mmCIF file with all atom_site columns, C-alpha atoms in Angstrom:
data_model
loop_
_atom_site.group_PDB
_atom_site.id
_atom_site.type_symbol
_atom_site.label_atom_id
_atom_site.label_alt_id
_atom_site.label_comp_id
_atom_site.label_asym_id
_atom_site.label_entity_id
_atom_site.label_seq_id
_atom_site.pdbx_PDB_ins_code
_atom_site.Cartn_x
_atom_site.Cartn_y
_atom_site.Cartn_z
_atom_site.occupancy
_atom_site.B_iso_or_equiv
_atom_site.pdbx_formal_charge
_atom_site.auth_seq_id
_atom_site.auth_comp_id
_atom_site.auth_asym_id
_atom_site.auth_atom_id
_atom_site.pdbx_PDB_model_num
ATOM 1   C CA . UNK A 1 1   ? 0.142   -0.135  -0.047 1.00 69.00 ? 14  UNK A CA 1
ATOM 2   C CA . UNK A 1 2   ? 1.584   3.262   -1.150 1.00 79.00 ? 15  UNK A CA 1
ATOM 3   C CA . UNK A 1 3   ? 1.451   6.869   0.636  1.00 80.00 ? 16  UNK A CA 1
ATOM 4   C CA . UNK A 1 4   ? -1.460  7.819   -1.537 1.00 84.00 ? 17  UNK A CA 1
ATOM 5   C CA . UNK A 1 5   ? -3.559  4.650   -0.854 1.00 85.00 ? 18  UNK A CA 1
ATOM 6   C CA . UNK A 1 6   ? -2.817  4.964   3.124  1.00 83.00 ? 19  UNK A CA 1
ATOM 7   C CA . UNK A 1 7   ? -3.751  8.805   3.215  1.00 84.00 ? 20  UNK A CA 1
ATOM 8   C CA . UNK A 1 8   ? -7.148  7.773   1.510  1.00 86.00 ? 21  UNK A CA 1
ATOM 9   C CA . UNK A 1 9   ? -7.969  5.020   3.780  1.00 86.00 ? 22  UNK A CA 1
ATOM 10  C CA . UNK A 1 10  ? -6.981  7.612   6.911  1.00 83.00 ? 23  UNK A CA 1
ATOM 11  C CA . UNK A 1 11  ? -9.636  9.904   5.284  1.00 84.00 ? 24  UNK A CA 1
ATOM 12  C CA . UNK A 1 12  ? -12.146 7.182   5.076  1.00 88.00 ? 25  UNK A CA 1
ATOM 13  C CA . UNK A 1 13  ? -11.269 6.319   8.673  1.00 86.00 ? 26  UNK A CA 1
ATOM 14  C CA . UNK A 1 14  ? -12.021 9.834   9.970  1.00 85.00 ? 27  UNK A CA 1
ATOM 15  C CA . UNK A 1 15  ? -15.205 10.020  8.290  1.00 88.00 ? 28  UNK A CA 1
ATOM 16  C CA . UNK A 1 16  ? -15.962 7.074   10.136 1.00 88.00 ? 29  UNK A CA 1
ATOM 17  C CA . UNK A 1 17  ? -14.918 7.865   13.366 1.00 86.00 ? 30  UNK A CA 1
ATOM 18  C CA . UNK A 1 18  ? -16.568 11.251  13.250 1.00 85.00 ? 31  UNK A CA 1
ATOM 19  C CA . UNK A 1 19  ? -19.954 9.567   12.198 1.00 89.00 ? 32  UNK A CA 1
ATOM 20  C CA . UNK A 1 20  ? -19.945 6.398   14.594 1.00 89.00 ? 33  UNK A CA 1
ATOM 21  C CA . UNK A 1 21  ? -21.509 7.077   18.363 1.00 89.00 ? 34  UNK A CA 1
ATOM 22  C CA . UNK A 1 22  ? -18.680 4.419   19.581 1.00 91.00 ? 35  UNK A CA 1
ATOM 23  C CA . UNK A 1 23  ? -15.612 2.751   18.037 1.00 91.00 ? 36  UNK A CA 1
ATOM 24  C CA . UNK A 1 24  ? -14.862 0.012   19.996 1.00 93.00 ? 37  UNK A CA 1
ATOM 25  C CA . UNK A 1 25  ? -11.030 -1.351  19.778 1.00 92.00 ? 38  UNK A CA 1
ATOM 26  C CA . UNK A 1 26  ? -10.039 -4.867  20.083 1.00 91.00 ? 39  UNK A CA 1
ATOM 27  C CA . UNK A 1 27  ? -7.197  -7.480  19.621 1.00 90.00 ? 40  UNK A CA 1
ATOM 28  C CA . UNK A 1 28  ? -8.087  -9.877  17.220 1.00 89.00 ? 41  UNK A CA 1
ATOM 29  C CA . UNK A 1 29  ? -5.030  -12.296 16.862 1.00 89.00 ? 42  UNK A CA 1
ATOM 30  C CA . UNK A 1 30  ? -6.082  -16.022 16.714 1.00 87.00 ? 43  UNK A CA 1
ATOM 31  C CA . UNK A 1 31  ? -9.459  -15.222 15.557 1.00 87.00 ? 44  UNK A CA 1
ATOM 32  C CA . UNK A 1 32  ? -10.322 -17.770 12.857 1.00 88.00 ? 45  UNK A CA 1
ATOM 33  C CA . UNK A 1 33  ? -11.736 -15.954 9.537  1.00 89.00 ? 46  UNK A CA 1
ATOM 34  C CA . UNK A 1 34  ? -15.296 -17.832 10.140 1.00 91.00 ? 47  UNK A CA 1
ATOM 35  C CA . UNK A 1 35  ? -15.462 -16.367 13.793 1.00 91.00 ? 48  UNK A CA 1
ATOM 36  C CA . UNK A 1 36  ? -14.338 -12.878 12.352 1.00 89.00 ? 49  UNK A CA 1
ATOM 37  C CA . UNK A 1 37  ? -17.240 -13.171 9.764  1.00 91.00 ? 50  UNK A CA 1
ATOM 38  C CA . UNK A 1 38  ? -19.882 -14.429 12.280 1.00 91.00 ? 51  UNK A CA 1
ATOM 39  C CA . UNK A 1 39  ? -18.964 -11.022 14.310 1.00 91.00 ? 52  UNK A CA 1
ATOM 40  C CA . UNK A 1 40  ? -18.815 -8.906  11.419 1.00 91.00 ? 53  UNK A CA 1
ATOM 41  C CA . UNK A 1 41  ? -22.488 -10.508 10.242 1.00 92.00 ? 54  UNK A CA 1
ATOM 42  C CA . UNK A 1 42  ? -23.808 -10.180 14.053 1.00 91.00 ? 55  UNK A CA 1
ATOM 43  C CA . UNK A 1 43  ? -22.452 -6.472  13.889 1.00 91.00 ? 56  UNK A CA 1
ATOM 44  C CA . UNK A 1 44  ? -23.503 -5.299  10.709 1.00 91.00 ? 57  UNK A CA 1
ATOM 45  C CA . UNK A 1 45  ? -27.434 -6.415  11.665 1.00 90.00 ? 58  UNK A CA 1
ATOM 46  C CA . UNK A 1 46  ? -26.838 -3.492  14.314 1.00 87.00 ? 59  UNK A CA 1
ATOM 47  C CA . UNK A 1 47  ? -25.666 -0.708  12.158 1.00 90.00 ? 60  UNK A CA 1
ATOM 48  C CA . UNK A 1 48  ? -21.922 -1.536  13.084 1.00 92.00 ? 61  UNK A CA 1
ATOM 49  C CA . UNK A 1 49  ? -19.240 -1.689  10.884 1.00 92.00 ? 62  UNK A CA 1
ATOM 50  C CA . UNK A 1 50  ? -15.809 -3.599  11.435 1.00 91.00 ? 63  UNK A CA 1
ATOM 51  C CA . UNK A 1 51  ? -12.648 -2.571  9.805  1.00 89.00 ? 64  UNK A CA 1
ATOM 52  C CA . UNK A 1 52  ? -8.639  -3.468  10.537 1.00 86.00 ? 65  UNK A CA 1
ATOM 53  C CA . UNK A 1 53  ? -6.783  -0.202  11.433 1.00 84.00 ? 66  UNK A CA 1
ATOM 54  C CA . UNK A 1 54  ? -2.998  -0.507  10.995 1.00 84.00 ? 67  UNK A CA 1
ATOM 55  C CA . UNK A 1 55  ? -0.508  1.060   13.074 1.00 79.00 ? 68  UNK A CA 1
ATOM 56  C CA . UNK A 1 56  ? 0.764   3.181   10.046 1.00 79.00 ? 69  UNK A CA 1
ATOM 57  C CA . UNK A 1 57  ? -3.073  4.165   8.933  1.00 82.00 ? 70  UNK A CA 1
ATOM 58  C CA . UNK A 1 58  ? -3.918  4.875   12.831 1.00 79.00 ? 71  UNK A CA 1
ATOM 59  C CA . UNK A 1 59  ? -1.074  7.576   12.854 1.00 78.00 ? 72  UNK A CA 1
ATOM 60  C CA . UNK A 1 60  ? -2.229  9.241   9.527  1.00 81.00 ? 73  UNK A CA 1
ATOM 61  C CA . UNK A 1 61  ? -5.962  9.295   11.060 1.00 79.00 ? 74  UNK A CA 1
ATOM 62  C CA . UNK A 1 62  ? -4.888  11.469  14.115 1.00 75.00 ? 75  UNK A CA 1
ATOM 63  C CA . UNK A 1 63  ? -3.325  13.687  11.863 1.00 75.00 ? 76  UNK A CA 1
ATOM 64  C CA . UNK A 1 64  ? -4.989  17.249  12.018 1.00 68.00 ? 77  UNK A CA 1
ATOM 65  C CA . UNK A 1 65  ? -6.427  16.926  15.377 1.00 65.00 ? 78  UNK A CA 1
ATOM 66  C CA . UNK A 1 66  ? -10.132 16.401  14.057 1.00 66.00 ? 79  UNK A CA 1
ATOM 67  C CA . UNK A 1 67  ? -10.703 13.554  16.457 1.00 74.00 ? 80  UNK A CA 1
ATOM 68  C CA . UNK A 1 68  ? -8.814  15.041  19.745 1.00 76.00 ? 81  UNK A CA 1
ATOM 69  C CA . UNK A 1 69  ? -6.150  14.564  22.062 1.00 80.00 ? 82  UNK A CA 1
ATOM 70  C CA . UNK A 1 70  ? -7.647  11.330  23.602 1.00 80.00 ? 83  UNK A CA 1
ATOM 71  C CA . UNK A 1 71  ? -8.258  9.712   20.137 1.00 79.00 ? 84  UNK A CA 1
ATOM 72  C CA . UNK A 1 72  ? -4.560  10.885  19.395 1.00 79.00 ? 85  UNK A CA 1
ATOM 73  C CA . UNK A 1 73  ? -3.342  9.253   22.325 1.00 82.00 ? 86  UNK A CA 1
ATOM 74  C CA . UNK A 1 74  ? -5.234  6.004   22.010 1.00 82.00 ? 87  UNK A CA 1
ATOM 75  C CA . UNK A 1 75  ? -4.137  5.747   18.169 1.00 79.00 ? 88  UNK A CA 1
ATOM 76  C CA . UNK A 1 76  ? -0.389  6.378   18.994 1.00 78.00 ? 89  UNK A CA 1
ATOM 77  C CA . UNK A 1 77  ? -0.492  3.415   21.550 1.00 79.00 ? 90  UNK A CA 1
ATOM 78  C CA . UNK A 1 78  ? -2.324  0.957   19.301 1.00 79.00 ? 91  UNK A CA 1
ATOM 79  C CA . UNK A 1 79  ? -0.068  -1.527  18.400 1.00 80.00 ? 92  UNK A CA 1
ATOM 80  C CA . UNK A 1 80  ? -0.167  -4.432  15.930 1.00 79.00 ? 93  UNK A CA 1
ATOM 81  C CA . UNK A 1 81  ? -3.626  -4.921  13.950 1.00 80.00 ? 94  UNK A CA 1
ATOM 82  C CA . UNK A 1 82  ? -6.661  -3.388  15.432 1.00 87.00 ? 95  UNK A CA 1
ATOM 83  C CA . UNK A 1 83  ? -10.175 -4.528  14.728 1.00 90.00 ? 96  UNK A CA 1
ATOM 84  C CA . UNK A 1 84  ? -12.281 -1.530  15.003 1.00 91.00 ? 97  UNK A CA 1
ATOM 85  C CA . UNK A 1 85  ? -16.291 -1.555  15.122 1.00 93.00 ? 98  UNK A CA 1
ATOM 86  C CA . UNK A 1 86  ? -17.848 1.664   14.508 1.00 93.00 ? 99  UNK A CA 1
ATOM 87  C CA . UNK A 1 87  ? -20.912 1.647   16.130 1.00 93.00 ? 100 UNK A CA 1
ATOM 88  C CA . UNK A 1 88  ? -23.500 4.433   14.125 1.00 92.00 ? 101 UNK A CA 1
ATOM 89  C CA . UNK A 1 89  ? -26.817 3.015   15.761 1.00 87.00 ? 102 UNK A CA 1
ATOM 90  C CA . UNK A 1 90  ? -27.323 2.177   19.369 1.00 86.00 ? 103 UNK A CA 1
ATOM 91  C CA . UNK A 1 91  ? -24.059 2.076   21.385 1.00 88.00 ? 104 UNK A CA 1
ATOM 92  C CA . UNK A 1 92  ? -25.396 -0.390  24.177 1.00 89.00 ? 105 UNK A CA 1
ATOM 93  C CA . UNK A 1 93  ? -26.649 -2.954  21.683 1.00 89.00 ? 106 UNK A CA 1
ATOM 94  C CA . UNK A 1 94  ? -23.067 -3.025  19.862 1.00 91.00 ? 107 UNK A CA 1
ATOM 95  C CA . UNK A 1 95  ? -21.447 -3.070  23.226 1.00 92.00 ? 108 UNK A CA 1
ATOM 96  C CA . UNK A 1 96  ? -23.768 -6.464  24.383 1.00 92.00 ? 109 UNK A CA 1
ATOM 97  C CA . UNK A 1 97  ? -22.554 -7.896  20.950 1.00 92.00 ? 110 UNK A CA 1
ATOM 98  C CA . UNK A 1 98  ? -18.490 -7.333  21.190 1.00 92.00 ? 111 UNK A CA 1
ATOM 99  C CA . UNK A 1 99  ? -18.691 -7.801  24.822 1.00 92.00 ? 112 UNK A CA 1
ATOM 100 C CA . UNK A 1 100 ? -20.426 -11.093 24.463 1.00 93.00 ? 113 UNK A CA 1
ATOM 101 C CA . UNK A 1 101 ? -18.422 -12.301 21.567 1.00 92.00 ? 114 UNK A CA 1
ATOM 102 C CA . UNK A 1 102 ? -15.335 -11.603 23.729 1.00 91.00 ? 115 UNK A CA 1
ATOM 103 C CA . UNK A 1 103 ? -16.292 -13.625 26.419 1.00 91.00 ? 116 UNK A CA 1
ATOM 104 C CA . UNK A 1 104 ? -17.219 -16.526 24.107 1.00 91.00 ? 117 UNK A CA 1
ATOM 105 C CA . UNK A 1 105 ? -14.039 -16.387 21.811 1.00 87.00 ? 118 UNK A CA 1
ATOM 106 C CA . UNK A 1 106 ? -10.869 -15.636 24.044 1.00 88.00 ? 119 UNK A CA 1
ATOM 107 C CA . UNK A 1 107 ? -8.675  -14.429 20.819 1.00 88.00 ? 120 UNK A CA 1
ATOM 108 C CA . UNK A 1 108 ? -11.043 -11.308 20.797 1.00 89.00 ? 121 UNK A CA 1
ATOM 109 C CA . UNK A 1 109 ? -9.530  -8.684  23.468 1.00 90.00 ? 122 UNK A CA 1
ATOM 110 C CA . UNK A 1 110 ? -11.116 -5.585  24.133 1.00 90.00 ? 123 UNK A CA 1
ATOM 111 C CA . UNK A 1 111 ? -8.895  -2.183  24.280 1.00 89.00 ? 124 UNK A CA 1
ATOM 112 C CA . UNK A 1 112 ? -9.531  1.005   25.268 1.00 89.00 ? 125 UNK A CA 1
ATOM 113 C CA . UNK A 1 113 ? -11.954 2.566   22.874 1.00 90.00 ? 126 UNK A CA 1
ATOM 114 C CA . UNK A 1 114 ? -13.581 6.029   21.596 1.00 89.00 ? 127 UNK A CA 1
ATOM 115 C CA . UNK A 1 115 ? -17.082 7.108   22.666 1.00 89.00 ? 128 UNK A CA 1
ATOM 116 C CA . UNK A 1 116 ? -17.320 10.119  20.272 1.00 83.00 ? 129 UNK A CA 1
ATOM 117 C CA . UNK A 1 117 ? -13.818 11.869  21.331 1.00 82.00 ? 130 UNK A CA 1
ATOM 118 C CA . UNK A 1 118 ? -13.295 10.722  24.508 1.00 88.00 ? 131 UNK A CA 1
ATOM 119 C CA . UNK A 1 119 ? -11.738 7.805   25.189 1.00 88.00 ? 132 UNK A CA 1
ATOM 120 C CA . UNK A 1 120 ? -12.709 4.750   27.232 1.00 89.00 ? 133 UNK A CA 1
ATOM 121 C CA . UNK A 1 121 ? -11.194 1.775   29.054 1.00 89.00 ? 134 UNK A CA 1
ATOM 122 C CA . UNK A 1 122 ? -12.436 -2.080  28.319 1.00 85.00 ? 135 UNK A CA 1
ATOM 123 C CA . UNK A 1 123 ? -14.366 -1.960  31.733 1.00 87.00 ? 136 UNK A CA 1
ATOM 124 C CA . UNK A 1 124 ? -16.614 0.918   30.618 1.00 88.00 ? 137 UNK A CA 1
ATOM 125 C CA . UNK A 1 125 ? -17.221 -0.874  27.482 1.00 88.00 ? 138 UNK A CA 1
ATOM 126 C CA . UNK A 1 126 ? -18.467 -3.997  29.858 1.00 89.00 ? 139 UNK A CA 1
ATOM 127 C CA . UNK A 1 127 ? -20.539 -1.430  31.635 1.00 89.00 ? 140 UNK A CA 1
ATOM 128 C CA . UNK A 1 128 ? -22.170 -0.193  28.483 1.00 88.00 ? 141 UNK A CA 1
ATOM 129 C CA . UNK A 1 129 ? -22.612 -3.745  27.752 1.00 89.00 ? 142 UNK A CA 1
ATOM 130 C CA . UNK A 1 130 ? -24.986 -4.153  31.011 1.00 89.00 ? 143 UNK A CA 1
ATOM 131 C CA . UNK A 1 131 ? -27.365 -1.050  29.966 1.00 85.00 ? 144 UNK A CA 1
ATOM 132 C CA . UNK A 1 132 ? -30.661 -1.658  29.206 1.00 85.00 ? 145 UNK A CA 1
ATOM 133 C CA . UNK A 1 133 ? -31.618 -1.122  25.319 1.00 79.00 ? 146 UNK A CA 1
ATOM 134 C CA . UNK A 1 134 ? -32.940 2.153   24.402 1.00 80.00 ? 147 UNK A CA 1
ATOM 135 C CA . UNK A 1 135 ? -36.454 1.182   24.361 1.00 84.00 ? 148 UNK A CA 1
ATOM 136 C CA . UNK A 1 136 ? -36.682 -0.297  27.975 1.00 85.00 ? 149 UNK A CA 1
ATOM 137 C CA . UNK A 1 137 ? -35.001 2.833   29.003 1.00 85.00 ? 150 UNK A CA 1
ATOM 138 C CA . UNK A 1 138 ? -37.464 5.055   27.459 1.00 89.00 ? 151 UNK A CA 1
ATOM 139 C CA . UNK A 1 139 ? -40.343 2.708   29.047 1.00 91.00 ? 152 UNK A CA 1
ATOM 140 C CA . UNK A 1 140 ? -38.753 3.118   32.383 1.00 89.00 ? 153 UNK A CA 1
ATOM 141 C CA . UNK A 1 141 ? -38.578 6.760   32.080 1.00 91.00 ? 154 UNK A CA 1
ATOM 142 C CA . UNK A 1 142 ? -42.448 7.137   30.899 1.00 91.00 ? 155 UNK A CA 1
ATOM 143 C CA . UNK A 1 143 ? -43.451 5.082   33.707 1.00 89.00 ? 156 UNK A CA 1
ATOM 144 C CA . UNK A 1 144 ? -41.577 7.147   36.077 1.00 89.00 ? 157 UNK A CA 1
ATOM 145 C CA . UNK A 1 145 ? -43.244 10.252  34.643 1.00 89.00 ? 158 UNK A CA 1
ATOM 146 C CA . UNK A 1 146 ? -46.727 8.756   34.509 1.00 87.00 ? 159 UNK A CA 1
ATOM 147 C CA . UNK A 1 147 ? -46.115 7.351   38.248 1.00 87.00 ? 160 UNK A CA 1
ATOM 148 C CA . UNK A 1 148 ? -47.153 10.734  39.743 1.00 88.00 ? 161 UNK A CA 1
ATOM 149 C CA . UNK A 1 149 ? -50.030 11.519  37.732 1.00 87.00 ? 162 UNK A CA 1
ATOM 150 C CA . UNK A 1 150 ? -51.577 8.064   38.060 1.00 85.00 ? 163 UNK A CA 1
ATOM 151 C CA . UNK A 1 151 ? -51.330 8.321   41.848 1.00 86.00 ? 164 UNK A CA 1
ATOM 152 C CA . UNK A 1 152 ? -52.802 11.913  41.779 1.00 85.00 ? 165 UNK A CA 1
ATOM 153 C CA . UNK A 1 153 ? -55.777 10.382  39.795 1.00 85.00 ? 166 UNK A CA 1
ATOM 154 C CA . UNK A 1 154 ? -56.053 7.501   42.679 1.00 85.00 ? 167 UNK A CA 1
ATOM 155 C CA . UNK A 1 155 ? -56.200 10.018  44.980 1.00 84.00 ? 168 UNK A CA 1
ATOM 156 C CA . UNK A 1 156 ? -58.885 12.192  43.301 1.00 85.00 ? 169 UNK A CA 1
ATOM 157 C CA . UNK A 1 157 ? -60.809 9.072   42.668 1.00 85.00 ? 170 UNK A CA 1
ATOM 158 C CA . UNK A 1 158 ? -60.640 8.061   46.418 1.00 85.00 ? 171 UNK A CA 1
ATOM 159 C CA . UNK A 1 159 ? -62.552 11.350  47.491 1.00 82.00 ? 172 UNK A CA 1
ATOM 160 C CA . UNK A 1 160 ? -66.063 10.586  45.748 1.00 86.00 ? 173 UNK A CA 1
ATOM 161 C CA . UNK A 1 161 ? -65.546 6.750   46.439 1.00 85.00 ? 174 UNK A CA 1
ATOM 162 C CA . UNK A 1 162 ? -65.255 7.473   50.207 1.00 86.00 ? 175 UNK A CA 1
ATOM 163 C CA . UNK A 1 163 ? -68.339 9.747   49.912 1.00 86.00 ? 176 UNK A CA 1
ATOM 164 C CA . UNK A 1 164 ? -70.296 7.302   47.652 1.00 88.00 ? 177 UNK A CA 1
ATOM 165 C CA . UNK A 1 165 ? -69.441 4.680   50.438 1.00 90.00 ? 178 UNK A CA 1
ATOM 166 C CA . UNK A 1 166 ? -70.552 6.822   53.384 1.00 89.00 ? 179 UNK A CA 1
ATOM 167 C CA . UNK A 1 167 ? -74.008 7.803   51.863 1.00 89.00 ? 180 UNK A CA 1
ATOM 168 C CA . UNK A 1 168 ? -74.267 4.253   50.811 1.00 90.00 ? 181 UNK A CA 1
ATOM 169 C CA . UNK A 1 169 ? -74.164 3.232   54.865 1.00 89.00 ? 182 UNK A CA 1
ATOM 170 C CA . UNK A 1 170 ? -76.085 5.900   55.991 1.00 91.00 ? 183 UNK A CA 1
ATOM 171 C CA . UNK A 1 171 ? -78.848 4.824   53.374 1.00 90.00 ? 184 UNK A CA 1
ATOM 172 C CA . UNK A 1 172 ? -78.647 1.174   54.332 1.00 90.00 ? 185 UNK A CA 1
ATOM 173 C CA . UNK A 1 173 ? -78.739 2.187   58.046 1.00 88.00 ? 186 UNK A CA 1
ATOM 174 C CA . UNK A 1 174 ? -81.744 4.283   57.217 1.00 87.00 ? 187 UNK A CA 1
ATOM 175 C CA . UNK A 1 175 ? -83.458 1.471   55.571 1.00 88.00 ? 188 UNK A CA 1
ATOM 176 C CA . UNK A 1 176 ? -82.965 -0.918  58.318 1.00 86.00 ? 189 UNK A CA 1
ATOM 177 C CA . UNK A 1 177 ? -84.317 1.695   60.949 1.00 83.00 ? 190 UNK A CA 1
ATOM 178 C CA . UNK A 1 178 ? -87.517 1.954   58.713 1.00 82.00 ? 191 UNK A CA 1
ATOM 179 C CA . UNK A 1 179 ? -88.037 -1.878  58.906 1.00 71.00 ? 192 UNK A CA 1
#
């Protein structure tokens, strides 16, 4: 690969880094081609693209400072060919897939990664993988917002219900006295 091709690839990767919600870095030495294809296929279904990042190209990506200092430090510390998964969709869903794959396949080892321009360590990826999905979080938030209103309606409904119960008891008592 000549210098012009490397520069073109670096520009393409810069664009991917800027579009991605999260870029997961992993060491993939020892991963078979079948395993790598399986990971790519699974991640692709969740709007995540997998690329291999070479050391020289990684340094070219950080030129110009577009990605920030933390990204530059991460790229400069990258040693050996590194698998990068660019998550364009929900970060937690991609984190779940790549974390589970890393647990099932010892050949894949998660490294420090990028969330936007912020560097996150491998344990933060595990925490991200433990998060519930976006839909579940939205449902919980809406339930929390709905709870005070539901409780208020319950309190308001209890007042007339109590009055009706008292009036019914008085009516029964008068009926018993008349008989």
